[in-house]
């Protein structure tokens, strides 16, 4: 009873009895990883094409070791409004950098035995991408809000042009796969479709740069 009375003030302390929530693995830095770069990634800071190459290598190592890929924070549009010019000016190099990563991934799975190697790759890949459903939905919703705010701020009037904008989105973002997970039967086609779409973005971006410089 005496011990209970002595320790009773702790019951009113804000931190008493509160279990510290551990960050999900996709939000943590593991030993041997580049702490400064990963901190910027997780913060959702601007990344150069060189940074994106490093991100690919980090996520590939995580995938091969059964760990989830990094999930960056999606900042609000208002926080990034002044960085739109940076995103646009680096788009060409970013697209080319991403194309190289897809070439690497496609080369990795090409010729892999579908019964063993490719199946193992798909299991690891699915685990790395779909490790936290709550975080997936949260980030996707935040990205949708970012896109909506961008449209409203740049003259698209989404509140009266929703049908047209849906058609534009469908045209700009064709489906890669509607399967919920990657399998030996769909991974080749899904990656090639992603690469093909990104290639078109890169070509359009280069044409726009050319026209601006005429």
XYZ file of N, CA and C in Angstrom:
642
model
N 0.831 -1.212 0.000
C 0.000 0.000 0.000
C 0.865 1.261 0.000
N 1.930 1.214 0.817
C 2.840 2.364 0.875
C 3.464 2.629 -0.497
N 3.903 1.553 -1.174
C 4.516 1.703 -2.508
C 3.520 2.297 -3.485
N 2.273 1.870 -3.367
C 1.244 2.396 -4.277
C 1.035 3.872 -4.063
N 1.038 4.295 -2.798
C 0.853 5.713 -2.493
C 2.032 6.545 -2.972
N 3.248 5.996 -2.805
C 4.457 6.710 -3.217
C 4.482 6.914 -4.717
N 4.044 5.882 -5.456
C 4.125 5.946 -6.917
C 2.875 6.513 -7.572
N 1.865 6.831 -6.793
C 0.621 7.321 -7.383
C 0.783 8.580 -8.236
N 1.707 9.512 -7.900
C 1.861 10.693 -8.768
C 2.230 10.337 -10.204
N 2.892 9.164 -10.393
C 3.283 8.761 -11.745
C 2.068 8.525 -12.631
N 0.964 8.160 -12.027
C -0.243 7.885 -12.808
C -0.726 9.112 -13.558
N -0.352 10.288 -13.040
C -0.807 11.531 -13.669
C 0.227 12.127 -14.615
N 1.370 11.444 -14.733
C 2.396 11.924 -15.653
C 2.019 11.534 -17.074
N 2.174 12.454 -18.027
C 1.723 12.228 -19.396
C 2.338 10.997 -20.042
N 3.613 10.689 -19.734
C 4.309 9.599 -20.389
C 4.162 8.272 -19.662
N 3.596 8.284 -18.453
C 3.518 7.056 -17.673
C 2.536 6.068 -18.316
N 2.980 4.841 -18.473
C 2.116 3.799 -19.011
C 1.917 3.870 -20.511
N 2.506 4.861 -21.157
C 2.332 5.002 -22.600
C 3.396 4.176 -23.334
N 2.938 3.250 -24.148
C 3.867 2.414 -24.904
C 4.312 3.166 -26.145
N 5.628 3.283 -26.287
C 6.160 4.017 -27.433
C 5.925 3.220 -28.706
N 5.259 3.849 -29.671
C 4.939 3.190 -30.916
C 6.178 3.116 -31.800
N 6.487 1.938 -32.261
C 7.644 1.773 -33.136
C 7.261 2.141 -34.564
N 8.147 2.854 -35.232
C 7.887 3.234 -36.616
C 7.822 1.981 -37.491
N 6.975 1.997 -38.534
C 6.976 0.858 -39.462
C 8.332 0.751 -40.155
N 8.678 -0.441 -40.585
C 9.997 -0.677 -41.192
C 10.253 0.208 -42.409
N 9.176 0.542 -43.131
C 9.318 1.379 -44.325
C 9.639 2.822 -43.985
N 9.583 3.166 -42.675
C 9.887 4.519 -42.222
C 11.140 4.547 -41.350
N 11.858 3.430 -41.300
C 13.037 3.345 -40.442
C 14.320 3.264 -41.252
N 15.420 3.656 -40.600
C 16.754 3.580 -41.207
C 17.470 2.380 -40.589
N 17.943 1.483 -41.438
C 18.616 0.286 -40.956
C 20.134 0.483 -40.953
N 20.835 -0.279 -40.115
C 22.301 -0.171 -40.052
C 22.944 -0.335 -41.424
N 23.918 0.547 -41.708
C 24.631 0.481 -42.975
C 24.026 1.331 -44.075
N 22.809 1.870 -43.850
C 22.168 2.703 -44.863
C 22.586 4.164 -44.698
N 22.456 4.929 -45.781
C 22.829 6.340 -45.798
C 21.784 7.140 -45.013
N 22.120 7.476 -43.774
C 21.163 8.130 -42.878
C 20.696 9.473 -43.422
N 21.631 10.282 -43.936
C 21.276 11.628 -44.424
C 20.328 11.545 -45.613
N 20.623 10.653 -46.561
C 19.784 10.524 -47.745
C 18.414 9.967 -47.385
N 18.385 8.928 -46.567
C 17.105 8.314 -46.216
C 16.235 9.276 -45.413
N 16.844 10.092 -44.582
C 16.080 11.097 -43.846
C 15.392 12.051 -44.815
N 16.118 12.482 -45.857
C 15.525 13.370 -46.863
C 14.414 12.658 -47.637
N 14.636 11.373 -47.941
C 13.621 10.603 -48.661
C 12.346 10.508 -47.826
N 12.501 10.112 -46.576
C 11.344 9.934 -45.702
C 10.625 11.249 -45.423
N 11.362 12.353 -45.427
C 10.755 13.667 -45.232
C 9.972 14.130 -46.462
N 10.207 13.450 -47.594
C 9.555 13.872 -48.834
C 10.241 15.061 -49.467
N 11.554 15.232 -49.186
C 12.301 16.359 -49.745
C 12.589 16.136 -51.226
N 12.944 17.219 -51.918
C 13.262 17.141 -53.345
C 14.478 16.247 -53.561
N 14.391 15.361 -54.561
C 15.477 14.432 -54.861
C 15.982 14.649 -56.284
N 17.282 14.675 -56.440
C 17.889 14.805 -57.764
C 17.875 13.443 -58.451
N 18.123 13.396 -59.777
C 18.223 12.106 -60.463
C 19.277 11.190 -59.831
N 20.379 11.792 -59.347
C 21.409 10.989 -58.684
C 20.865 10.369 -57.401
N 20.065 11.144 -56.672
C 19.427 10.627 -55.460
C 18.499 9.463 -55.805
N 17.769 9.594 -56.923
C 16.827 8.555 -57.316
C 17.546 7.245 -57.617
N 18.737 7.332 -58.205
C 19.541 6.124 -58.450
C 19.902 5.455 -57.127
N 20.262 6.290 -56.154
C 20.616 5.764 -54.833
C 19.394 5.144 -54.162
N 18.222 5.767 -54.331
C 16.985 5.229 -53.769
C 16.703 3.845 -54.350
N 16.887 3.712 -55.660
C 16.669 2.419 -56.320
C 17.565 1.349 -55.710
N 18.828 1.679 -55.505
C 19.766 0.702 -54.946
C 19.414 0.341 -53.502
N 18.983 1.346 -52.729
C 18.572 1.080 -51.343
C 17.359 0.160 -51.320
N 16.362 0.479 -52.136
C 15.145 -0.335 -52.159
C 15.409 -1.735 -52.697
N 16.325 -1.847 -53.645
C 16.666 -3.177 -54.167
C 17.309 -4.026 -53.081
N 18.231 -3.417 -52.309
C 18.862 -4.145 -51.209
C 17.826 -4.542 -50.155
N 16.913 -3.625 -49.861
C 15.862 -3.925 -48.885
C 14.995 -5.087 -49.375
N 14.625 -5.039 -50.646
C 13.776 -6.090 -51.213
C 14.450 -7.451 -51.123
N 15.722 -7.506 -51.501
C 16.453 -8.773 -51.509
C 16.657 -9.334 -50.099
N 16.555 -8.470 -49.086
C 16.710 -8.910 -47.693
C 15.357 -9.041 -46.980
N 14.270 -9.018 -47.768
C 12.945 -9.215 -47.191
C 12.427 -8.046 -46.389
N 12.944 -6.846 -46.663
C 12.505 -5.650 -45.947
C 11.640 -4.785 -46.866
N 10.751 -3.976 -46.308
C 9.903 -3.120 -47.146
C 10.670 -1.949 -47.750
N 10.201 -1.489 -48.892
C 10.791 -0.314 -49.522
C 10.478 0.933 -48.698
N 11.266 1.966 -48.925
C 11.048 3.242 -48.241
C 9.731 3.871 -48.707
N 8.998 4.439 -47.772
C 7.751 5.137 -48.101
C 7.922 6.602 -47.714
N 8.173 7.479 -48.697
C 8.389 8.898 -48.381
C 7.113 9.611 -47.975
N 7.283 10.642 -47.181
C 6.172 11.507 -46.821
C 5.707 12.288 -48.057
N 4.398 12.446 -48.201
C 3.857 13.270 -49.288
C 3.514 14.631 -48.694
N 4.310 15.620 -49.037
C 4.070 16.959 -48.495
C 2.829 17.587 -49.138
N 2.304 18.577 -48.483
C 1.168 19.304 -49.037
C 1.620 20.158 -50.214
N 0.703 20.370 -51.136
C 1.024 21.152 -52.332
C 1.543 22.536 -51.974
N 0.919 23.177 -50.999
C 1.323 24.530 -50.609
C 2.777 24.568 -50.139
N 3.241 23.478 -49.529
C 4.624 23.414 -49.063
C 5.601 23.302 -50.219
N 5.138 22.754 -51.352
C 6.032 22.484 -52.486
C 5.763 23.377 -53.691
N 4.830 24.273 -53.535
C 4.420 25.114 -54.671
C 5.604 25.806 -55.334
N 6.537 26.287 -54.529
C 7.695 27.008 -55.079
C 8.738 26.073 -55.686
N 8.554 24.750 -55.540
C 9.507 23.782 -56.089
C 9.043 23.188 -57.416
N 7.866 23.611 -57.895
C 7.336 23.063 -59.146
C 8.337 23.254 -60.289
N 8.985 24.423 -60.307
C 9.987 24.684 -61.354
C 11.136 23.696 -61.285
N 11.577 23.351 -60.073
C 12.657 22.368 -59.911
C 12.231 20.997 -60.421
N 11.007 20.614 -60.069
C 10.496 19.315 -60.527
C 10.457 19.264 -62.051
N 9.997 20.347 -62.640
C 9.890 20.392 -64.100
C 11.272 20.378 -64.764
N 12.212 21.137 -64.227
C 13.533 21.233 -64.850
C 14.329 19.927 -64.727
N 14.018 19.130 -63.700
C 14.732 17.871 -63.514
C 13.979 16.665 -64.092
N 12.806 16.914 -64.669
C 11.972 15.809 -65.146
C 12.696 14.938 -66.174
N 13.354 15.572 -67.137
C 14.036 14.815 -68.198
C 15.036 13.824 -67.599
N 15.916 14.309 -66.718
C 16.930 13.436 -66.124
C 16.301 12.403 -65.199
N 15.248 12.803 -64.502
C 14.565 11.853 -63.609
C 13.923 10.718 -64.404
N 13.268 11.077 -65.521
C 12.653 10.047 -66.364
C 13.722 9.086 -66.885
N 14.842 9.636 -67.345
C 15.913 8.794 -67.885
C 16.507 7.898 -66.797
N 16.618 8.437 -65.610
C 17.129 7.654 -64.486
C 16.188 6.499 -64.159
N 14.903 6.783 -64.157
C 13.912 5.742 -63.879
C 13.894 4.687 -64.984
N 14.060 5.126 -66.220
C 14.103 4.163 -67.331
C 15.246 3.169 -67.125
N 16.381 3.677 -66.670
C 17.540 2.807 -66.423
C 17.227 1.787 -65.326
N 16.478 2.204 -64.303
C 16.136 1.259 -63.231
C 15.192 0.174 -63.745
N 14.258 0.558 -64.622
C 13.357 -0.450 -65.183
C 14.116 -1.408 -66.087
N 15.085 -0.895 -66.839
C 15.911 -1.772 -67.668
C 16.649 -2.782 -66.799
N 17.112 -2.327 -65.641
C 17.822 -3.197 -64.705
C 16.886 -4.274 -64.156
N 15.667 -3.862 -63.772
C 14.698 -4.815 -63.239
C 14.285 -5.847 -64.283
N 14.029 -5.368 -65.504
C 13.610 -6.274 -66.582
C 14.722 -7.265 -66.903
N 15.967 -6.775 -66.905
C 17.107 -7.661 -67.159
C 17.229 -8.719 -66.057
N 16.912 -8.315 -64.828
C 17.022 -9.231 -63.693
C 16.045 -10.395 -63.813
N 14.825 -10.118 -64.277
C 13.814 -11.180 -64.320
C 13.808 -11.941 -65.646
N 14.435 -11.363 -66.680
C 14.471 -12.033 -67.967
C 15.381 -13.261 -67.869
N 14.866 -14.382 -68.240
C 15.648 -15.614 -68.181
C 15.605 -16.315 -66.841
N 14.963 -15.670 -65.836
C 14.857 -16.305 -64.524
C 13.880 -17.477 -64.592
N 14.202 -18.543 -63.896
C 13.345 -19.724 -63.880
C 12.013 -19.389 -63.198
N 10.871 -19.468 -63.924
C 9.590 -19.039 -63.356
C 9.133 -19.868 -62.163
N 9.558 -21.121 -62.114
C 9.126 -21.987 -61.027
C 9.817 -21.681 -59.702
N 11.041 -21.163 -59.789
C 11.788 -20.930 -58.552
C 12.246 -19.487 -58.415
N 13.203 -19.074 -59.266
C 13.793 -17.734 -59.119
C 12.761 -16.625 -59.250
N 11.955 -16.686 -60.305
C 10.983 -15.616 -60.551
C 9.907 -15.599 -59.460
N 9.507 -16.766 -59.009
C 8.526 -16.833 -57.923
C 9.079 -16.186 -56.659
N 10.356 -16.447 -56.357
C 10.987 -15.856 -55.172
C 11.095 -14.344 -55.302
N 11.443 -13.874 -56.508
C 11.533 -12.434 -56.754
C 10.171 -11.777 -56.526
N 9.103 -12.409 -57.023
C 7.750 -11.852 -56.871
C 7.341 -11.802 -55.400
N 7.664 -12.845 -54.653
C 7.333 -12.872 -53.222
C 8.035 -11.725 -52.498
N 9.328 -11.551 -52.776
C 10.098 -10.480 -52.140
C 9.583 -9.101 -52.564
N 9.299 -8.962 -53.855
C 8.837 -7.686 -54.408
C 7.494 -7.292 -53.798
N 6.558 -8.258 -53.713
C 5.242 -7.982 -53.135
C 5.360 -7.592 -51.662
N 6.211 -8.311 -50.938
C 6.399 -8.013 -49.514
C 6.992 -6.627 -49.320
N 7.899 -6.224 -50.228
C 8.564 -4.924 -50.118
C 7.613 -3.770 -50.435
N 6.660 -3.992 -51.338
C 5.746 -2.926 -51.765
C 4.502 -2.846 -50.884
N 3.930 -4.007 -50.573
C 2.624 -4.038 -49.914
C 2.711 -4.383 -48.424
N 3.755 -3.926 -47.760
C 3.993 -4.321 -46.367
C 3.054 -3.640 -45.376
N 2.537 -2.463 -45.718
C 1.728 -1.696 -44.765
C 0.545 -1.072 -45.498
N -0.604 -1.748 -45.442
C -1.782 -1.298 -46.192
C -2.273 0.066 -45.719
N -2.223 0.304 -44.398
C -2.669 1.581 -43.860
C -1.825 2.724 -44.401
N -0.507 2.524 -44.440
C 0.408 3.543 -44.954
C 0.213 3.742 -46.448
N -0.047 2.661 -47.180
C -0.320 2.750 -48.614
C -1.504 3.668 -48.886
N -2.592 3.437 -48.160
C -3.817 4.226 -48.372
C -3.601 5.680 -47.966
N -2.903 5.871 -46.855
C -2.662 7.230 -46.359
C -1.838 8.037 -47.363
N -0.752 7.451 -47.856
C 0.092 8.163 -48.814
C -0.630 8.404 -50.135
N -1.415 7.419 -50.565
C -2.161 7.563 -51.820
C -3.186 8.693 -51.713
N -3.855 8.778 -50.577
C -4.831 9.868 -50.359
C -4.140 11.224 -50.332
N -2.978 11.280 -49.688
C -2.227 12.541 -49.625
C -1.765 12.978 -51.013
N -1.354 12.000 -51.819
C -0.931 12.320 -53.190
C -2.116 12.812 -54.015
N -3.281 12.182 -53.809
C -4.490 12.629 -54.506
C -4.856 14.060 -54.140
N -4.699 14.404 -52.874
C -4.981 15.775 -52.433
C -3.989 16.751 -53.051
N -2.715 16.344 -53.110
C -1.678 17.179 -53.737
C -2.063 17.472 -55.191
N -2.465 16.433 -55.904
C -2.821 16.570 -57.316
C -4.038 17.473 -57.481
N -5.024 17.298 -56.612
C -6.230 18.126 -56.661
C -5.904 19.594 -56.426
N -5.046 19.856 -55.445
C -4.655 21.238 -55.145
C -3.879 21.849 -56.309
N -3.037 21.033 -56.945
C -2.276 21.507 -58.117
C -3.232 21.901 -59.244
N -4.229 21.066 -59.504
C -5.195 21.368 -60.561
C -5.937 22.666 -60.276
N -6.381 22.826 -59.050
C -7.129 24.040 -58.682
C -6.257 25.285 -58.794
N -4.975 25.116 -58.535
C -4.066 26.262 -58.535
C -3.556 26.611 -59.929
N -3.843 25.752 -60.911
C -3.278 25.954 -62.245
C -4.336 25.991 -63.344
N -5.539 26.429 -62.969
C -6.547 26.747 -63.971
C -7.325 25.589 -64.562
N -7.322 24.408 -63.916
C -8.049 23.263 -64.486
C -9.510 23.201 -64.038
N -9.879 23.944 -63.005
C -11.261 23.980 -62.505
C -11.848 22.573 -62.319
N -11.219 21.749 -61.479
C -11.685 20.362 -61.333
C -13.122 20.245 -60.840
N -13.616 21.264 -60.146
C -14.979 21.180 -59.613
C -16.043 21.216 -60.712
N -15.697 21.757 -61.904
C -16.671 21.776 -63.000
C -16.206 20.954 -64.200
N -14.987 20.384 -64.113
C -14.432 19.628 -65.250
C -14.030 18.217 -64.845
N -14.743 17.663 -63.869
C -14.328 16.376 -63.317
C -14.310 15.259 -64.362
N -15.314 15.224 -65.238
C -15.375 14.154 -66.236
C -14.198 14.247 -67.202
N -13.910 15.456 -67.662
C -12.782 15.663 -68.570
C -11.463 15.294 -67.891
N -11.324 15.692 -66.646
C -10.080 15.409 -65.931
C -9.916 13.917 -65.713
N -11.003 13.205 -65.444
C -10.926 11.746 -65.335
C -10.397 11.139 -66.636
N -10.899 11.648 -67.767
C -10.433 11.142 -69.072
C -8.953 11.456 -69.275
N -8.534 12.645 -68.849
C -7.122 13.024 -68.971
C -6.240 12.122 -68.100
N -6.716 11.832 -66.885
C -5.953 10.975 -65.976
C -5.833 9.566 -66.546
N -6.947 9.040 -67.069
C -6.928 7.693 -67.641
C -5.973 7.620 -68.832
N -5.940 8.703 -69.631
C -5.036 8.742 -70.779
C -3.578 8.852 -70.347
N -3.342 9.636 -69.302
C -1.969 9.860 -68.838
C -1.443 8.713 -67.990
N -2.356 7.970 -67.356
C -1.955 6.881 -66.464
C -2.650 5.575 -66.852
N -2.214 4.958 -67.946
C -2.824 3.686 -68.356
C -2.502 2.598 -67.338
N -3.371 1.589 -67.215
C -3.116 0.524 -66.221
C -1.890 -0.307 -66.591
N -1.102 -0.629 -65.570
C 0.037 -1.532 -65.761
C -0.398 -2.966 -65.486
N -1.178 -3.138 -64.444
C -1.802 -4.411 -64.105
C -2.928 -4.130 -63.128
N -3.972 -4.931 -63.196
C -5.063 -4.811 -62.231
C -5.034 -5.954 -61.221
N -4.010 -6.767 -61.310
C -3.799 -7.813 -60.306
C -3.294 -7.165 -59.026
N -3.634 -7.745 -57.903
C -3.264 -7.165 -56.612
C -1.814 -7.455 -56.232
N -1.220 -8.472 -56.859
C 0.171 -8.809 -56.567
C 0.876 -9.188 -57.853
N 2.211 -9.092 -57.819
C 3.013 -9.536 -58.950
C 3.211 -11.042 -58.891
N 3.103 -11.676 -60.060
C 3.295 -13.117 -60.178
C 4.205 -13.378 -61.372
N 4.726 -14.591 -61.495
C 5.539 -14.914 -62.678
C 4.789 -14.716 -63.991
N 3.446 -14.746 -63.920
C 2.641 -14.596 -65.137
C 2.420 -13.146 -65.548
N 2.526 -12.196 -64.598
C 2.201 -10.810 -64.956
C 3.347 -9.819 -64.802
N 4.421 -10.209 -64.123
C 5.449 -9.225 -63.786
C 6.179 -8.687 -65.019
N 6.434 -9.542 -66.021
C 7.115 -9.066 -67.230
C 6.302 -7.974 -67.914
N 5.026 -8.274 -68.140
C 4.162 -7.324 -68.845
C 3.984 -6.033 -68.046
N 3.803 -6.151 -66.727
C 3.592 -4.971 -65.890
C 4.808 -4.042 -65.932
N 6.009 -4.599 -65.821
C 7.216 -3.772 -65.840
C 7.443 -3.147 -67.215
N 7.160 -3.901 -68.268
C 7.345 -3.353 -69.619
C 6.342 -2.243 -69.910
N 5.127 -2.388 -69.394
C 4.130 -1.326 -69.572
C 4.551 -0.063 -68.822
N 5.071 -0.247 -67.610
C 5.560 0.902 -66.835
C 6.680 1.599 -67.584
N 7.600 0.802 -68.128
C 8.721 1.384 -68.856
C 8.246 2.110 -70.113
N 7.310 1.504 -70.836
C 6.792 2.110 -72.069
C 6.126 3.457 -71.780
N 5.328 3.525 -70.710
C 4.657 4.775 -70.335
C 5.676 5.838 -69.947
N 6.672 5.435 -69.182
C 7.707 6.386 -68.769
C 8.514 6.879 -69.968
N 8.747 6.003 -70.933
C 9.451 6.383 -72.151
C 8.672 7.474 -72.891
N 7.349 7.322 -72.936
C 6.515 8.333 -73.607
C 6.591 9.669 -72.873
N 6.593 9.636 -71.532
C 6.735 10.865 -70.764
C 8.056 11.546 -71.080
N 9.122 10.749 -71.155
C 10.457 11.290 -71.429
C 10.498 11.944 -72.809
N 9.881 11.299 -73.798
C 9.874 11.834 -75.165
C 9.066 13.122 -75.253
N 7.911 13.153 -74.596
C 7.084 14.371 -74.595
C 7.834 15.508 -73.911
N 8.490 15.209 -72.797
C 9.238 16.224 -72.063
C 10.365 16.800 -72.918
N 11.065 15.952 -73.643
C 12.160 16.412 -74.498
C 11.648 17.269 -75.648
N 10.482 16.935 -76.191
C 9.886 17.745 -77.255
C 9.505 19.130 -76.727
N 8.951 19.158 -75.507
C 8.569 20.446 -74.917
C 9.796 21.323 -74.688
N 10.872 20.708 -74.217
C 12.120 21.463 -74.003
C 12.648 22.002 -75.322
N 12.559 21.180 -76.377
C 13.023 21.595 -77.708
C 12.215 22.783 -78.213
N 10.890 22.716 -78.068
C 10.033 23.805 -78.524
C 10.277 25.083 -77.754
N 10.561 24.964 -76.469
C 10.838 26.147 -75.646
C 12.130 26.827 -76.059
N 13.049 26.060 -76.622
C 14.358 26.602 -76.985
C 14.442 27.097 -78.429
N 13.345 26.936 -79.176
C 13.343 27.407 -80.571
C 13.247 28.940 -80.607
